Amino acid sequence: MSDEPLVLGIETSCDETGVGIVRGGTLLADAVASSLEEHARFGGVVPEVASRAHLEAMIPSLDRACETAGVRLADVDAISVTSGPGLAGALLVGVAAAKALALGLGKPLYGVNHLAAHVAVDTLEHGPLPEPCVSLLVSGGHSSLLLVEDVTDTVDPLGSTMDDAAGEAFDKVARLLGLPFPGGPYVDREAKAGDSAYVRFPRGLTGQRDLARHRFDFSFSGLKTAVARWVETRERAGEPVPVADVAASFQEAVCDVLTRKAVDACRSRGVDDLLIGGGVAANSRLRAMAQERCDTAGIRLRVPRPKLCTDNGAMVAALGAQMLARGRTASRLDLVADSSLPVTTIAG
């Protein structure tokens, strides 16, 4: 058996209850219980519903992860948990569970940053992270460009969203087009049959004046509004809305901005490696366009497989394993859940 540490990770920042187990850089188990169906009828995540679902799913998820990995809780060397950012009530469930496990088992506890964990998860698929690298994190709550010197210690924000995150824009446009929640996968699916050049939707913060002040920042609110106005105009005229074409045109605008700014960030910082993470990183057009532009720019691209892009316990365990391996100080048992934890704070 390997002498690398066995780390259990718990993720409850939003609507997925995730429990992952890793040994060093090897993924042994990734149990995820989603409360998505309970939120779908509301068209978005309801914090109170998510918190209750985490309570109900925690013990079964722990049991399933241990069974899959073939280990007992007593075998674990450390406990890692997302302590922020995220929904306050949801985070509290995970943090409380992790504290109880750490205290009961007598193991060190690592409260870690959700965004840094999205970066660290790539180690489970592609090995050690290049240092430095630029990371583009895109999800329902975040759209950020980060310069990662050391994922356990030094992560510097280069830019972020000024209004809607990319995933949030996907959800809102999906609703406009009559597609289910969450919108990302459904827009992606519809777009495959559409014409991405059908409508030239605006690319936010890409004009010369905007780039001077917000070179690496994002804005998708104007794009969402442009889609809404276009759809409303068609409907008022009594004309059908070509859902696939609008989905493809919208998706093209989002991916164009994300990849253009990510490659620019790599060039400006003299970094040869780009890592993309977060739920929107599962989007097929984003992955393809990023690969095309990175190939042209001579940049190495790393994107985890889609299942590891969405929220999961494996990413938290991966960061915890990195913290342990690098001798980072463990968290105290009075660790708090911080819904607005800045990305520059890796450990709680």
C-alpha positions as CSV (number, residue, x, y, z in Angstrom):
1,M,0.0,0.0,0.0
2,S,1.2,3.5,-0.8
3,D,2.5,5.6,2.1
4,E,1.0,8.7,0.6
5,P,-1.6,10.4,2.9
6,L,-5.3,9.4,2.6
7,V,-7.4,12.6,2.6
8,L,-11.2,12.9,2.8
9,G,-12.8,16.0,1.3
10,I,-16.2,17.5,1.9
11,E,-17.9,20.0,-0.4
12,T,-21.3,21.7,0.4
13,S,-20.9,25.2,-0.9
14,C,-24.0,25.2,-3.1
15,D,-26.4,22.4,-4.1
16,E,-24.1,19.4,-4.4
17,T,-23.1,17.3,-1.4
18,G,-19.7,16.0,-2.3
19,V,-17.4,13.5,-0.5
20,G,-14.1,12.7,-2.1
21,I,-11.2,10.5,-1.0
22,V,-7.7,10.7,-2.5
23,R,-4.4,9.1,-1.7
24,G,-1.7,11.6,-2.7
25,G,-2.6,12.5,-6.3
26,T,-4.8,9.5,-6.9
27,L,-8.6,9.7,-6.8
28,L,-10.2,6.7,-4.9
29,A,-13.8,7.9,-4.5
30,D,-16.0,10.8,-5.6
31,A,-19.5,10.5,-4.1
32,V,-21.9,13.3,-5.1
33,A,-25.5,13.8,-4.1
34,S,-27.3,16.6,-5.9
35,S,-30.4,18.4,-4.8
36,L,-30.8,19.9,-8.3
37,E,-34.3,18.5,-8.9
38,E,-35.6,20.2,-5.7
39,H,-34.4,23.6,-7.0
40,A,-35.4,23.2,-10.7
41,R,-39.0,24.3,-10.2
42,F,-37.8,27.5,-8.7
43,G,-35.5,28.2,-11.6
44,G,-32.5,28.6,-9.2
45,V,-30.9,27.3,-6.1
46,V,-32.9,28.0,-2.9
47,P,-30.3,28.2,0.0
48,E,-32.6,26.7,2.7
49,V,-33.5,23.8,0.5
50,A,-29.8,23.2,-0.3
51,S,-28.9,23.2,3.4
52,R,-31.6,20.7,4.3
53,A,-30.5,18.4,1.5
54,H,-26.9,18.5,2.7
55,L,-28.0,17.4,6.1
56,E,-29.9,14.5,4.6
57,A,-27.2,13.4,2.2
58,M,-24.0,13.8,4.3
59,I,-23.9,10.4,6.1
60,P,-25.0,8.4,3.0
61,S,-22.4,10.2,0.9
62,L,-19.6,9.5,3.5
63,D,-20.6,5.8,3.6
64,R,-20.7,5.6,-0.2
65,A,-17.3,7.2,-0.6
66,C,-15.7,4.9,2.0
67,E,-17.2,1.9,0.4
68,T,-16.0,2.9,-3.1
69,A,-12.5,3.6,-1.9
70,G,-12.4,0.4,0.2
71,V,-11.4,2.3,3.4
72,R,-12.8,3.0,6.8
73,L,-13.1,6.5,8.2
74,A,-10.4,5.5,10.8
75,D,-8.0,5.0,7.9
76,V,-8.1,8.7,6.9
77,D,-5.1,10.8,7.6
78,A,-6.7,14.2,7.3
79,I,-10.1,15.9,6.7
80,S,-10.5,18.7,4.2
81,V,-13.7,20.9,3.8
82,T,-14.8,23.8,1.8
83,S,-15.1,26.7,4.3
84,G,-16.0,29.3,1.6
85,P,-17.0,31.0,-0.5
86,G,-20.6,29.8,-1.0
87,L,-24.0,29.8,0.5
88,A,-23.7,30.4,4.3
89,G,-26.1,27.7,5.5
90,A,-24.8,25.1,3.0
91,L,-21.2,25.7,4.0
92,L,-22.1,25.4,7.7
93,V,-23.3,21.8,7.2
94,G,-20.1,20.7,5.6
95,V,-17.9,22.6,8.1
96,A,-19.8,21.1,11.1
97,A,-19.5,17.6,9.6
98,A,-15.8,18.0,9.0
99,K,-15.2,19.3,12.5
100,A,-17.0,16.4,14.0
101,L,-15.0,13.9,12.0
102,A,-11.7,15.6,12.8
103,L,-12.5,15.7,16.5
104,G,-13.9,12.2,16.7
105,L,-11.1,10.6,14.6
106,G,-8.3,12.8,16.1
107,K,-7.2,13.9,12.6
108,P,-6.0,17.3,11.3
109,L,-8.7,19.5,9.7
110,Y,-8.1,21.7,6.7
111,G,-10.7,24.4,5.8
112,V,-10.0,25.3,2.2
113,N,-11.1,27.8,-0.5
114,H,-13.7,26.6,-2.9
115,L,-12.1,28.4,-5.9
116,A,-8.6,27.1,-5.1
117,A,-10.0,23.6,-4.9
118,H,-11.3,24.0,-8.5
119,V,-7.7,24.6,-9.5
120,A,-6.3,21.8,-7.4
121,V,-8.6,19.1,-8.8
122,D,-6.7,19.1,-12.1
123,T,-3.8,17.4,-10.2
124,L,-6.0,14.3,-10.1
125,E,-6.1,14.1,-13.9
126,H,-3.0,15.7,-15.2
127,G,-0.5,15.5,-12.4
128,P,1.3,18.3,-10.5
129,L,0.3,21.9,-11.4
130,P,2.8,24.0,-13.4
131,E,3.9,26.9,-11.3
132,P,3.0,29.5,-12.2
133,C,-0.1,29.0,-14.3
134,V,-3.1,31.1,-15.2
135,S,-6.5,29.7,-14.2
136,L,-9.9,30.7,-15.7
137,L,-12.6,29.7,-13.2
138,V,-16.1,29.8,-14.6
139,S,-19.3,28.7,-12.9
140,G,-22.7,29.8,-11.8
141,G,-21.3,32.1,-9.1
142,H,-17.8,32.9,-10.4
143,S,-16.0,34.1,-13.4
144,S,-12.4,34.8,-12.5
145,L,-8.9,34.9,-13.9
146,L,-6.2,34.0,-11.4
147,L,-2.4,33.8,-11.4
148,V,-1.6,30.7,-9.4
149,E,2.0,30.6,-8.0
150,D,1.2,28.0,-5.4
151,V,-2.3,26.6,-5.1
152,T,-1.8,26.0,-1.3
153,D,-0.5,29.5,-0.6
154,T,-0.3,32.1,-3.4
155,V,-3.2,32.8,-5.7
156,D,-3.5,36.4,-7.1
157,P,-6.7,37.6,-8.8
158,L,-6.2,39.2,-12.2
159,G,-9.9,39.9,-13.0
160,S,-13.4,38.8,-12.2
161,T,-17.0,39.3,-13.2
162,M,-18.5,42.8,-12.6
163,D,-22.1,41.5,-12.7
164,D,-23.5,38.2,-13.9
165,A,-21.1,35.2,-13.8
166,A,-20.9,33.1,-17.0
167,G,-23.0,30.3,-15.6
168,E,-25.6,32.7,-14.3
169,A,-25.9,34.1,-17.8
170,F,-26.4,30.6,-19.2
171,D,-29.2,30.0,-16.7
172,K,-31.0,33.3,-17.5
173,V,-30.7,32.9,-21.3
174,A,-31.9,29.3,-21.0
175,R,-35.0,30.5,-19.2
176,L,-35.6,33.1,-22.0
177,L,-35.4,30.2,-24.5
178,G,-37.7,28.0,-22.6
179,L,-35.0,25.6,-21.6
180,P,-34.7,23.8,-18.2
181,F,-32.5,24.7,-15.2
182,P,-29.6,24.5,-14.9
183,G,-29.2,26.2,-18.3
184,G,-25.6,25.4,-19.2
185,P,-26.0,21.8,-20.4
186,Y,-29.2,22.5,-22.3
187,V,-27.8,25.6,-24.1
188,D,-24.7,23.6,-25.0
189,R,-26.9,20.8,-26.4
190,E,-29.2,23.1,-28.4
191,A,-26.2,25.1,-29.7
192,K,-24.8,22.0,-31.4
193,A,-27.6,22.2,-34.0
194,G,-27.5,26.0,-34.3
195,D,-25.6,28.6,-36.3
196,S,-23.2,30.5,-34.0
197,A,-23.0,33.4,-36.5
198,Y,-26.8,33.8,-36.7
199,V,-26.8,36.8,-34.3
200,R,-23.8,38.9,-33.5
201,F,-24.4,39.4,-29.8
202,P,-22.2,42.0,-27.9
203,R,-18.9,41.0,-26.2
204,G,-18.8,42.8,-22.9
205,L,-15.7,44.7,-21.8
206,T,-13.8,44.1,-25.0
207,G,-13.8,47.6,-26.4
208,Q,-10.6,49.6,-26.4
209,R,-11.8,51.9,-23.6
210,D,-13.0,49.0,-21.5
211,L,-9.8,47.1,-22.0
212,A,-7.8,50.0,-20.6
213,R,-9.6,49.7,-17.3
214,H,-11.0,46.2,-17.2
215,R,-8.6,44.2,-19.3
216,F,-9.2,40.9,-17.4
217,D,-12.6,41.6,-16.0
218,F,-15.9,40.1,-17.3
219,S,-19.4,41.4,-17.8
220,F,-22.3,39.3,-19.1
221,S,-25.3,41.3,-17.9
222,G,-25.4,43.3,-21.2
223,L,-25.2,40.1,-23.3
224,K,-28.1,38.6,-21.4
225,T,-30.1,41.8,-21.9
226,A,-29.3,41.8,-25.6
227,V,-30.5,38.2,-26.0
228,A,-33.7,39.1,-24.1
229,R,-34.4,42.1,-26.3
230,W,-33.7,40.1,-29.5
231,V,-36.1,37.3,-28.4
232,E,-38.8,39.9,-27.3
233,T,-38.6,41.6,-30.7
234,R,-39.2,38.3,-32.5
235,E,-42.1,37.4,-30.3
236,R,-43.8,40.8,-30.7
237,A,-43.5,40.4,-34.4
238,G,-45.2,37.0,-34.2
239,E,-42.1,35.3,-35.6
240,P,-40.7,32.0,-34.2
241,V,-37.5,32.1,-32.1
242,P,-34.8,29.9,-33.6
243,V,-33.8,28.4,-30.2
244,A,-30.7,26.5,-31.5
245,D,-29.4,29.5,-33.4
246,V,-29.8,31.9,-30.5
247,A,-28.3,29.4,-28.1
248,A,-25.3,29.0,-30.4
249,S,-24.9,32.7,-30.9
250,F,-25.1,33.4,-27.2
251,Q,-22.7,30.6,-26.3
252,E,-20.2,31.8,-29.0
253,A,-20.2,35.3,-27.4
254,V,-19.5,34.0,-23.9
255,C,-16.8,31.6,-25.0
256,D,-15.2,34.2,-27.2
257,V,-14.7,36.7,-24.3
258,L,-13.6,34.0,-21.8
259,T,-11.0,32.5,-24.0
260,R,-9.7,35.8,-25.5
261,K,-9.1,37.3,-22.0
262,A,-7.6,34.0,-20.7
263,V,-5.0,33.8,-23.5
264,D,-4.3,37.5,-23.1
265,A,-3.7,37.0,-19.4
266,C,-1.2,34.2,-20.1
267,R,0.7,36.3,-22.7
268,S,0.8,39.4,-20.4
269,R,2.2,37.5,-17.5
270,G,4.6,35.4,-19.6
271,V,2.9,32.2,-18.5
272,D,2.8,29.1,-20.8
273,D,0.0,27.1,-19.0
274,L,-3.7,27.8,-18.8
275,L,-6.0,25.8,-16.6
276,I,-9.8,26.1,-16.9
277,G,-12.1,24.9,-14.1
278,G,-15.6,25.3,-12.7
279,G,-18.9,24.0,-14.0
280,V,-18.9,26.1,-17.2
281,A,-15.6,24.4,-18.1
282,A,-17.7,21.4,-19.0
283,N,-19.1,23.4,-22.0
284,S,-18.0,21.7,-25.2
285,R,-17.6,25.0,-27.2
286,L,-15.5,26.6,-24.4
287,R,-13.2,23.6,-24.4
288,A,-12.8,23.5,-28.1
289,M,-12.3,27.3,-28.6
290,A,-9.8,27.3,-25.7
291,Q,-7.8,24.5,-27.3
292,E,-7.8,26.3,-30.7
293,R,-6.6,29.6,-29.2
294,C,-4.1,28.0,-26.9
295,D,-2.6,26.0,-29.8
296,T,-2.3,29.2,-31.9
297,A,-0.6,31.1,-29.0
298,G,1.7,28.2,-28.0
299,I,0.0,27.8,-24.6
300,R,-0.5,24.5,-22.9
301,L,-4.1,23.9,-21.9
302,R,-5.3,21.8,-19.0
303,V,-9.0,21.1,-18.4
304,P,-10.3,18.4,-16.1
305,R,-12.9,15.9,-17.4
306,P,-16.4,17.4,-17.1
307,K,-17.4,15.5,-13.9
308,L,-14.4,17.1,-12.1
309,C,-15.4,20.6,-13.3
310,T,-18.6,20.7,-11.4
311,D,-18.6,20.9,-7.6
312,N,-17.4,17.7,-5.9
313,G,-15.6,16.4,-2.9
314,A,-12.7,15.2,-4.9
315,M,-11.5,18.7,-5.6
316,V,-11.6,19.5,-1.8
317,A,-9.7,16.4,-1.0
318,A,-7.1,17.2,-3.7
319,L,-6.4,20.6,-2.2
320,G,-6.3,19.1,1.3
321,A,-3.8,16.5,0.1
322,Q,-1.6,19.3,-1.4
323,M,-1.9,21.3,1.9
324,L,-0.8,18.2,3.9
325,A,2.1,17.4,1.5
326,R,3.5,20.9,1.7
327,G,3.3,21.1,5.4
328,R,0.7,23.8,5.6
329,T,-0.7,24.5,9.1
330,A,-4.0,22.7,9.8
331,S,-7.1,24.7,10.7
332,R,-8.3,25.2,14.3
333,L,-11.5,23.5,15.4
334,D,-13.1,26.9,15.7
335,L,-12.9,27.2,11.9
336,V,-15.8,29.3,10.5
337,A,-17.8,29.1,7.3
338,D,-17.1,32.3,5.4
339,S,-19.6,32.9,2.5
340,S,-17.4,35.7,1.1
341,L,-14.0,34.1,1.6
342,P,-11.6,35.9,-0.8
343,V,-9.6,33.7,-3.3
344,T,-6.4,35.1,-1.8
345,T,-7.2,33.2,1.4
346,I,-6.5,29.6,0.6
347,A,-7.0,28.0,4.0
348,G,-9.5,28.9,6.7
